[in-house]
Amino acid sequence: MASLPECTALLLRREESRLYVTINRPEVKNALNKDVTEGLEAVAEYVENDPTVRSVIVRGSEGTFCAGGDIKGFKKSFETPPPEEGADDPIATGNRSFGDFLIRFNNLPATTIGVIEGAAFGGGLGLTCVFDVTICMADTKFALSETGLGVVPAQIAPFVVQRLGLTTARRIALTGARFDGKHAFEIGLVHFLVNDAEELEETLKKVLKGITRCAPRANAATKKILMATTHRPIEQVLDDGSKAFAAQLRGEEGREGVEAFLEKRKAAWVEKIE
Amino acid sequence: MASLPECTALLLRREESRLYVTINRPEVKNALNKDVTEGLEAVAEYVENDPTVRSVIVRGSEGTFCAGGDIKGFKKSFETPPPEEGADDPIATGNRSFGDFLIRFNNLPATTIGVIEGAAFGGGLGLTCVFDVTICMADTKFALSETGLGVVPAQIAPFVVQRLGLTTARRIALTGARFDGKHAFEIGLVHFLVNDAEELEETLKKVLKGITRCAPRANAATKKILMATTHRPIEQVLDDGSKAFAAQLRGEEGREGVEAFLEKRKAAWVEKIE
Amino acid sequence: MASLPECTALLLRREESRLYVTINRPEVKNALNKDVTEGLEAVAEYVENDPTVRSVIVRGSEGTFCAGGDIKGFKKSFETPPPEEGADDPIATGNRSFGDFLIRFNNLPATTIGVIEGAAFGGGLGLTCVFDVTICMADTKFALSETGLGVVPAQIAPFVVQRLGLTTARRIALTGARFDGKHAFEIGLVHFLVNDAEELEETLKKVLKGITRCAPRANAATKKILMATTHRPIEQVLDDGSKAFAAQLRGEEGREGVEAFLEKRKAAWVEKIE
């Protein structure tokens, strides 16, 4: 097990197969800046290289998930001169890198869980769209706030469409919609709706228990297949899937899983979670 | 501001940034015919060329949205002789043009709102699928009525799938389903369900207010990005999006939006709607 | 009308335009094995070649739809030696054939109805995803059970995503989720939720009546258009659709449908269902 990355804007904690990540800029409601996104990139790197990480739990410090982008940072950008003809635009390049990060996080081999409390605006709402499982407090406030600021939700738009469908994405993006956790649950932005901290922790524990019932490599292979359906022809997804199936069935996990089932016992990979 | 197009089958009214369109063939429950679709094409042309139009509100006259296609017109088609080998078929060509219209309307740069009352059958249901926001009376009657008439919902099918997903589209298309506004809301065909005229106008006003909170060009650019996700690879959507982001942030709207936010005042583009 | 295929693991019954199929391995809760899938392939062959079949109703014997794959069969696979370099892997090939079957069944020209009772695990859940209409008992148990067995839902994954969307597919696949019919209804896996046998039969009859209101060839052509939207560019779908529209309108069904409508009588294709 490699040591955890050092991140100035994140708190990290490892417990067995679980990695807990807390965005830690409470003074600005955990708004995304370079420190946060670089930290999350380091987390992605760590998880991609350590197959013993089976779940990644992400939340914000002090009861707020993420208030969005760094609006004071936007103001500084006004002074960035436009690029010369043919040169790269540093504003576009900086913006584009958040899209690459979201693609990467969307495809992490571990199962990812977002715990959404307080607020998820702009980029925070975008981040909410790339977790495998999302647990949300009913009173969380959501908004795709970009167009109200005169800018566009450029890098998060495809992930919002992937999560909510085009119909809902159009409505919330073009009408400056502000909504709460209950509505987020109704439109499918989040999976579990909870009303207080106790219910939140119980739901999280239940989800984590569910994840440990799944064989680790089988889960990673399944996620890869599911994500491939978004951009590859079905025949190719099925071809690759059939090879993954054979590899899993012949491998250690398939043997253990089938034997455990027939012997009516828990498989070796099931963890106890207190 | 260009003058409004002349349309025999539509009533048009412009109020500030809002264009109100009423399909006006009450004697046939606003069934679609050439006059209606040519009128809507003229509306699209007008909106595409006038960036001061920020919202387009479409409804039907006398409490009925649109009873579908022109079935008596279908009858005349029986006498249209099949085309000669290799020639275009006027029935196919006429049908196909409705699909082109729906693509165009689906991509209008302004934010579009459908107000659905009374009935939306066949092509009327198809049109319901291409608005950004849809407000619906609970007792509205819906049906994909084509297969009951021995024909196919050929041009609207892709938009029905885009709006409802394949699962629901299959069910309602293949079982001759007739359903009301309440069910339309449950399956995601419409966004807001209202019970009477007063609630309808209040909801419409709230949606229009939300739209004016969004910067006009930012909204148009956002809609372009969202629609691109339906047919372009995500990397290209993100590339183009990052350029749109930089242009908006450096432009007038970005500056005004960020300054208004930091100064805790309304941005210049917010309109008062009585 | 060709005679029904002989299938050792299926019970088949034809009534007018309806084909009733019962998976009949109650001793193993109708688990999928070669006999079942070969039987269903024979059913597909029959339906593809007999346009008088307008609906196919599939259920499991003795109140259980399908308990999934053949886990004892999995155990035997451990002894299958890996293929030599460059040779086909019989485990992958066998697995892949289930994906081909699901593509075929998903695209049957008749309208398909699944009646889901008792349990639908693994492949049984996959099969649930390819019906045009699904009726489900509220107490049915569902699970994507593969990863708990150390393997992957390789062949069913694309169909689960097609039915439930990526968001829900990720959650249920990666958390070992076990859920009931009520939740299946909420996430859109099934269309109609029923509480007892009587309600089930009434709902089925209503759906079958709806199907016979639709012109048979019009329904088959509509399904073809809907399925094409999943993998073809919209312009091509609309082009092909316009030809199908012209063929239907000029054909027997268009004439009969339009005339029946204008004469306010039932079209010739409407069947009486007791």
GROMACS .gro file of N, CA, C and O in nm, chain A residues 35-96:
model
  248
   35ASP      N    1  -0.574   2.410  -0.590
   35ASP     CA    2  -0.533   2.317  -0.484
   35ASP      C    3  -0.629   2.199  -0.472
   35ASP      O    4  -0.587   2.085  -0.452
   36VAL      N    5  -0.758   2.227  -0.483
   36VAL     CA    6  -0.856   2.119  -0.470
   36VAL      C    7  -0.845   2.024  -0.589
   36VAL      O    8  -0.837   1.902  -0.573
   37THR      N    9  -0.843   2.079  -0.710
   37THR     CA   10  -0.843   1.989  -0.827
   37THR      C   11  -0.711   1.914  -0.838
   37THR      O   12  -0.711   1.796  -0.872
   38GLU      N   13  -0.600   1.978  -0.804
   38GLU     CA   14  -0.472   1.905  -0.804
   38GLU      C   15  -0.473   1.795  -0.699
   38GLU      O   16  -0.420   1.686  -0.720
   39GLY      N   17  -0.534   1.823  -0.585
   39GLY     CA   18  -0.547   1.721  -0.481
   39GLY      C   19  -0.629   1.603  -0.529
   39GLY      O   20  -0.592   1.486  -0.510
   40LEU      N   21  -0.742   1.633  -0.596
   40LEU     CA   22  -0.828   1.525  -0.644
   40LEU      C   23  -0.760   1.445  -0.756
   40LEU      O   24  -0.778   1.324  -0.768
   41GLU      N   25  -0.677   1.513  -0.836
   41GLU     CA   26  -0.597   1.441  -0.938
   41GLU      C   27  -0.500   1.345  -0.869
   41GLU      O   28  -0.481   1.232  -0.915
   42ALA      N   29  -0.439   1.390  -0.760
   42ALA     CA   30  -0.346   1.303  -0.686
   42ALA      C   31  -0.419   1.183  -0.626
   42ALA      O   32  -0.368   1.071  -0.622
   43VAL      N   33  -0.541   1.207  -0.578
   43VAL     CA   34  -0.624   1.098  -0.526
   43VAL      C   35  -0.653   0.998  -0.639
   43VAL      O   36  -0.643   0.876  -0.621
   44ALA      N   37  -0.688   1.050  -0.757
   44ALA     CA   38  -0.718   0.962  -0.871
   44ALA      C   39  -0.596   0.876  -0.904
   44ALA      O   40  -0.606   0.754  -0.922
   45GLU      N   41  -0.479   0.938  -0.908
   45GLU     CA   42  -0.354   0.868  -0.936
   45GLU      C   43  -0.331   0.754  -0.835
   45GLU      O   44  -0.297   0.641  -0.872
   46TYR      N   45  -0.351   0.785  -0.707
   46TYR     CA   46  -0.334   0.688  -0.599
   46TYR      C   47  -0.430   0.569  -0.618
   46TYR      O   48  -0.390   0.453  -0.609
   47VAL      N   49  -0.557   0.600  -0.645
   47VAL     CA   50  -0.659   0.495  -0.656
   47VAL      C   51  -0.635   0.410  -0.782
   47VAL      O   52  -0.652   0.287  -0.779
   48GLU      N   53  -0.594   0.474  -0.891
   48GLU     CA   54  -0.569   0.399  -1.014
   48GLU      C   55  -0.455   0.299  -0.998
   48GLU      O   56  -0.450   0.198  -1.068
   49ASN      N   57  -0.363   0.331  -0.905
   49ASN     CA   58  -0.245   0.246  -0.889
   49ASN      C   59  -0.252   0.151  -0.771
   49ASN      O   60  -0.158   0.077  -0.746
   50ASP      N   61  -0.359   0.156  -0.696
   50ASP     CA   62  -0.370   0.069  -0.579
   50ASP      C   63  -0.503  -0.008  -0.585
   50ASP      O   64  -0.606   0.041  -0.539
   51PRO      N   65  -0.500  -0.129  -0.639
   51PRO     CA   66  -0.625  -0.205  -0.653
   51PRO      C   67  -0.685  -0.248  -0.519
   51PRO      O   68  -0.797  -0.299  -0.517
   52THR      N   69  -0.614  -0.224  -0.408
   52THR     CA   70  -0.676  -0.257  -0.279
   52THR      C   71  -0.774  -0.150  -0.233
   52THR      O   72  -0.847  -0.171  -0.136
   53VAL      N   73  -0.774  -0.036  -0.300
   53VAL     CA   74  -0.879   0.064  -0.271
   53VAL      C   75  -1.006   0.020  -0.342
   53VAL      O   76  -1.010   0.011  -0.465
   54ARG      N   77  -1.109  -0.013  -0.267
   54ARG     CA   78  -1.234  -0.059  -0.327
   54ARG      C   79  -1.342   0.048  -0.327
   54ARG      O   80  -1.435   0.042  -0.406
   55SER      N   81  -1.332   0.143  -0.235
   55SER     CA   82  -1.430   0.253  -0.237
   55SER      C   83  -1.363   0.384  -0.200
   55SER      O   84  -1.269   0.387  -0.122
   56VAL      N   85  -1.413   0.491  -0.260
   56VAL     CA   86  -1.363   0.627  -0.234
   56VAL      C   87  -1.484   0.710  -0.193
   56VAL      O   88  -1.582   0.718  -0.268
   57ILE      N   89  -1.478   0.767  -0.072
   57ILE     CA   90  -1.590   0.845  -0.019
   57ILE      C   91  -1.548   0.991  -0.016
   57ILE      O   92  -1.451   1.027   0.051
   58VAL      N   93  -1.621   1.076  -0.089
   58VAL     CA   94  -1.584   1.218  -0.100
   58VAL      C   95  -1.692   1.305  -0.037
   58VAL      O   96  -1.811   1.287  -0.065
   59ARG      N   97  -1.652   1.397   0.049
   59ARG     CA   98  -1.746   1.493   0.107
   59ARG      C   99  -1.677   1.627   0.126
   59ARG      O  100  -1.559   1.642   0.096
   60GLY      N  101  -1.751   1.728   0.173
   60GLY     CA  102  -1.693   1.859   0.200
   60GLY      C  103  -1.684   1.882   0.350
   60GLY      O  104  -1.762   1.825   0.427
   61SER      N  105  -1.593   1.966   0.391
   61SER     CA  106  -1.576   1.993   0.534
   61SER      C  107  -1.689   2.081   0.588
   61SER      O  108  -1.750   2.157   0.513
   62GLU      N  109  -1.716   2.068   0.712
   62GLU     CA  110  -1.812   2.152   0.785
   62GLU      C  111  -1.950   2.160   0.718
   62GLU      O  112  -2.012   2.267   0.710
   63GLY      N  113  -1.995   2.046   0.670
   63GLY     CA  114  -2.134   2.037   0.627
   63GLY      C  115  -2.168   2.103   0.494
   63GLY      O  116  -2.286   2.120   0.462
   64THR      N  117  -2.066   2.138   0.415
   64THR     CA  118  -2.094   2.190   0.280
   64THR      C  119  -2.012   2.110   0.180
   64THR      O  120  -1.891   2.097   0.196
   65PHE      N  121  -2.078   2.060   0.077
   65PHE     CA  122  -2.003   1.981  -0.021
   65PHE      C  123  -1.909   2.071  -0.100
   65PHE      O  124  -1.787   2.063  -0.086
   66CYS      N  125  -1.964   2.163  -0.180
   66CYS     CA  126  -1.877   2.243  -0.266
   66CYS      C  127  -1.957   2.357  -0.331
   66CYS      O  128  -2.052   2.333  -0.404
   67ALA      N  129  -1.915   2.481  -0.301
   67ALA     CA  130  -1.990   2.598  -0.347
   67ALA      C  131  -1.960   2.635  -0.491
   67ALA      O  132  -2.003   2.741  -0.537
   68GLY      N  133  -1.885   2.552  -0.563
   68GLY     CA  134  -1.863   2.578  -0.705
   68GLY      C  135  -1.725   2.630  -0.737
   68GLY      O  136  -1.627   2.594  -0.669
   69GLY      N  137  -1.715   2.711  -0.840
   69GLY     CA  138  -1.586   2.763  -0.887
   69GLY      C  139  -1.539   2.880  -0.802
   69GLY      O  140  -1.607   2.925  -0.710
   70ASP      N  141  -1.423   2.928  -0.836
   70ASP     CA  142  -1.356   3.032  -0.759
   70ASP      C  143  -1.386   3.166  -0.828
   70ASP      O  144  -1.316   3.208  -0.919
   71ILE      N  145  -1.493   3.232  -0.782
   71ILE     CA  146  -1.542   3.349  -0.856
   71ILE      C  147  -1.446   3.467  -0.846
   71ILE      O  148  -1.430   3.543  -0.941
   72LYS      N  149  -1.377   3.477  -0.733
   72LYS     CA  150  -1.273   3.582  -0.727
   72LYS      C  151  -1.162   3.554  -0.827
   72LYS      O  152  -1.104   3.645  -0.886
   73GLY      N  153  -1.136   3.424  -0.846
   73GLY     CA  154  -1.038   3.385  -0.947
   73GLY      C  155  -1.084   3.426  -1.087
   73GLY      O  156  -1.003   3.466  -1.171
   74PHE      N  157  -1.216   3.415  -1.112
   74PHE     CA  158  -1.271   3.460  -1.240
   74PHE      C  159  -1.234   3.605  -1.265
   74PHE      O  160  -1.197   3.645  -1.375
   75LYS      N  161  -1.244   3.686  -1.158
   75LYS     CA  162  -1.221   3.829  -1.173
   75LYS      C  163  -1.079   3.857  -1.221
   75LYS      O  164  -1.057   3.942  -1.307
   76LYS      N  165  -0.984   3.780  -1.164
   76LYS     CA  166  -0.845   3.797  -1.208
   76LYS      C  167  -0.829   3.766  -1.356
   76LYS      O  168  -0.745   3.823  -1.424
   77SER      N  169  -0.912   3.673  -1.406
   77SER     CA  170  -0.900   3.632  -1.546
   77SER      C  171  -0.928   3.745  -1.643
   77SER      O  172  -0.881   3.743  -1.756
   78PHE      N  173  -1.004   3.844  -1.599
   78PHE     CA  174  -1.033   3.956  -1.690
   78PHE      C  175  -0.904   4.021  -1.738
   78PHE      O  176  -0.899   4.077  -1.847
   79GLU      N  177  -0.802   4.013  -1.651
   79GLU     CA  178  -0.676   4.080  -1.687
   79GLU      C  179  -0.588   3.993  -1.776
   79GLU      O  180  -0.488   4.040  -1.830
   80THR      N  181  -0.624   3.863  -1.788
   80THR     CA  182  -0.546   3.776  -1.877
   80THR      C  183  -0.567   3.823  -2.021
   80THR      O  184  -0.679   3.821  -2.070
   81PRO      N  185  -0.461   3.867  -2.088
   81PRO     CA  186  -0.482   3.913  -2.225
   81PRO      C  187  -0.519   3.797  -2.316
   81PRO      O  188  -0.476   3.683  -2.293
   82PRO      N  189  -0.602   3.822  -2.417
   82PRO     CA  190  -0.636   3.716  -2.512
   82PRO      C  191  -0.507   3.665  -2.577
   82PRO      O  192  -0.411   3.740  -2.591
   83PRO      N  193  -0.505   3.539  -2.614
   83PRO     CA  194  -0.383   3.482  -2.675
   83PRO      C  195  -0.359   3.544  -2.812
   83PRO      O  196  -0.452   3.592  -2.875
   84GLU      N  197  -0.235   3.542  -2.855
   84GLU     CA  198  -0.206   3.585  -2.993
   84GLU      C  199  -0.263   3.483  -3.090
   84GLU      O  200  -0.283   3.366  -3.056
   85GLU      N  201  -0.289   3.530  -3.208
   85GLU     CA  202  -0.339   3.445  -3.317
   85GLU      C  203  -0.269   3.308  -3.317
   85GLU      O  204  -0.146   3.301  -3.326
   86GLY      N  205  -0.344   3.201  -3.305
   86GLY     CA  206  -0.288   3.066  -3.315
   86GLY      C  207  -0.233   3.010  -3.186
   86GLY      O  208  -0.206   2.890  -3.176
   87ALA      N  209  -0.214   3.095  -3.084
   87ALA     CA  210  -0.160   3.046  -2.956
   87ALA      C  211  -0.274   2.991  -2.869
   87ALA      O  212  -0.390   3.024  -2.888
   88ASP      N  213  -0.238   2.906  -2.772
   88ASP     CA  214  -0.338   2.854  -2.680
   88ASP      C  215  -0.386   2.964  -2.586
   88ASP      O  216  -0.309   3.050  -2.546
   89ASP      N  217  -0.512   2.956  -2.550
   89ASP     CA  218  -0.571   3.052  -2.458
   89ASP      C  219  -0.564   2.992  -2.318
   89ASP      O  220  -0.623   2.887  -2.292
   90PRO      N  221  -0.489   3.058  -2.227
   90PRO     CA  222  -0.475   2.997  -2.093
   90PRO      C  223  -0.609   2.982  -2.020
   90PRO      O  224  -0.625   2.890  -1.940
   91ILE      N  225  -0.706   3.068  -2.047
   91ILE     CA  226  -0.836   3.052  -1.981
   91ILE      C  227  -0.906   2.926  -2.033
   91ILE      O  228  -0.958   2.845  -1.955
   92ALA      N  229  -0.905   2.908  -2.164
   92ALA     CA  230  -0.967   2.788  -2.222
   92ALA      C  231  -0.895   2.662  -2.174
   92ALA      O  232  -0.957   2.562  -2.137
   93THR      N  233  -0.763   2.666  -2.171
   93THR     CA  234  -0.685   2.549  -2.131
   93THR      C  235  -0.712   2.512  -1.985
   93THR      O  236  -0.727   2.395  -1.952
   94GLY      N  237  -0.717   2.614  -1.900
   94GLY     CA  238  -0.746   2.590  -1.758
   94GLY      C  239  -0.885   2.531  -1.740
   94GLY      O  240  -0.905   2.434  -1.666
   95ASN      N  241  -0.980   2.586  -1.813
   95ASN     CA  242  -1.117   2.536  -1.806
   95ASN      C  243  -1.124   2.391  -1.854
   95ASN      O  244  -1.180   2.303  -1.789
   96ARG      N  245  -1.057   2.366  -1.967
   96ARG     CA  246  -1.060   2.232  -2.029
   96ARG      C  247  -1.005   2.125  -1.936
   96ARG      O  248  -1.050   2.010  -1.938
   0.00000   0.00000   0.00000
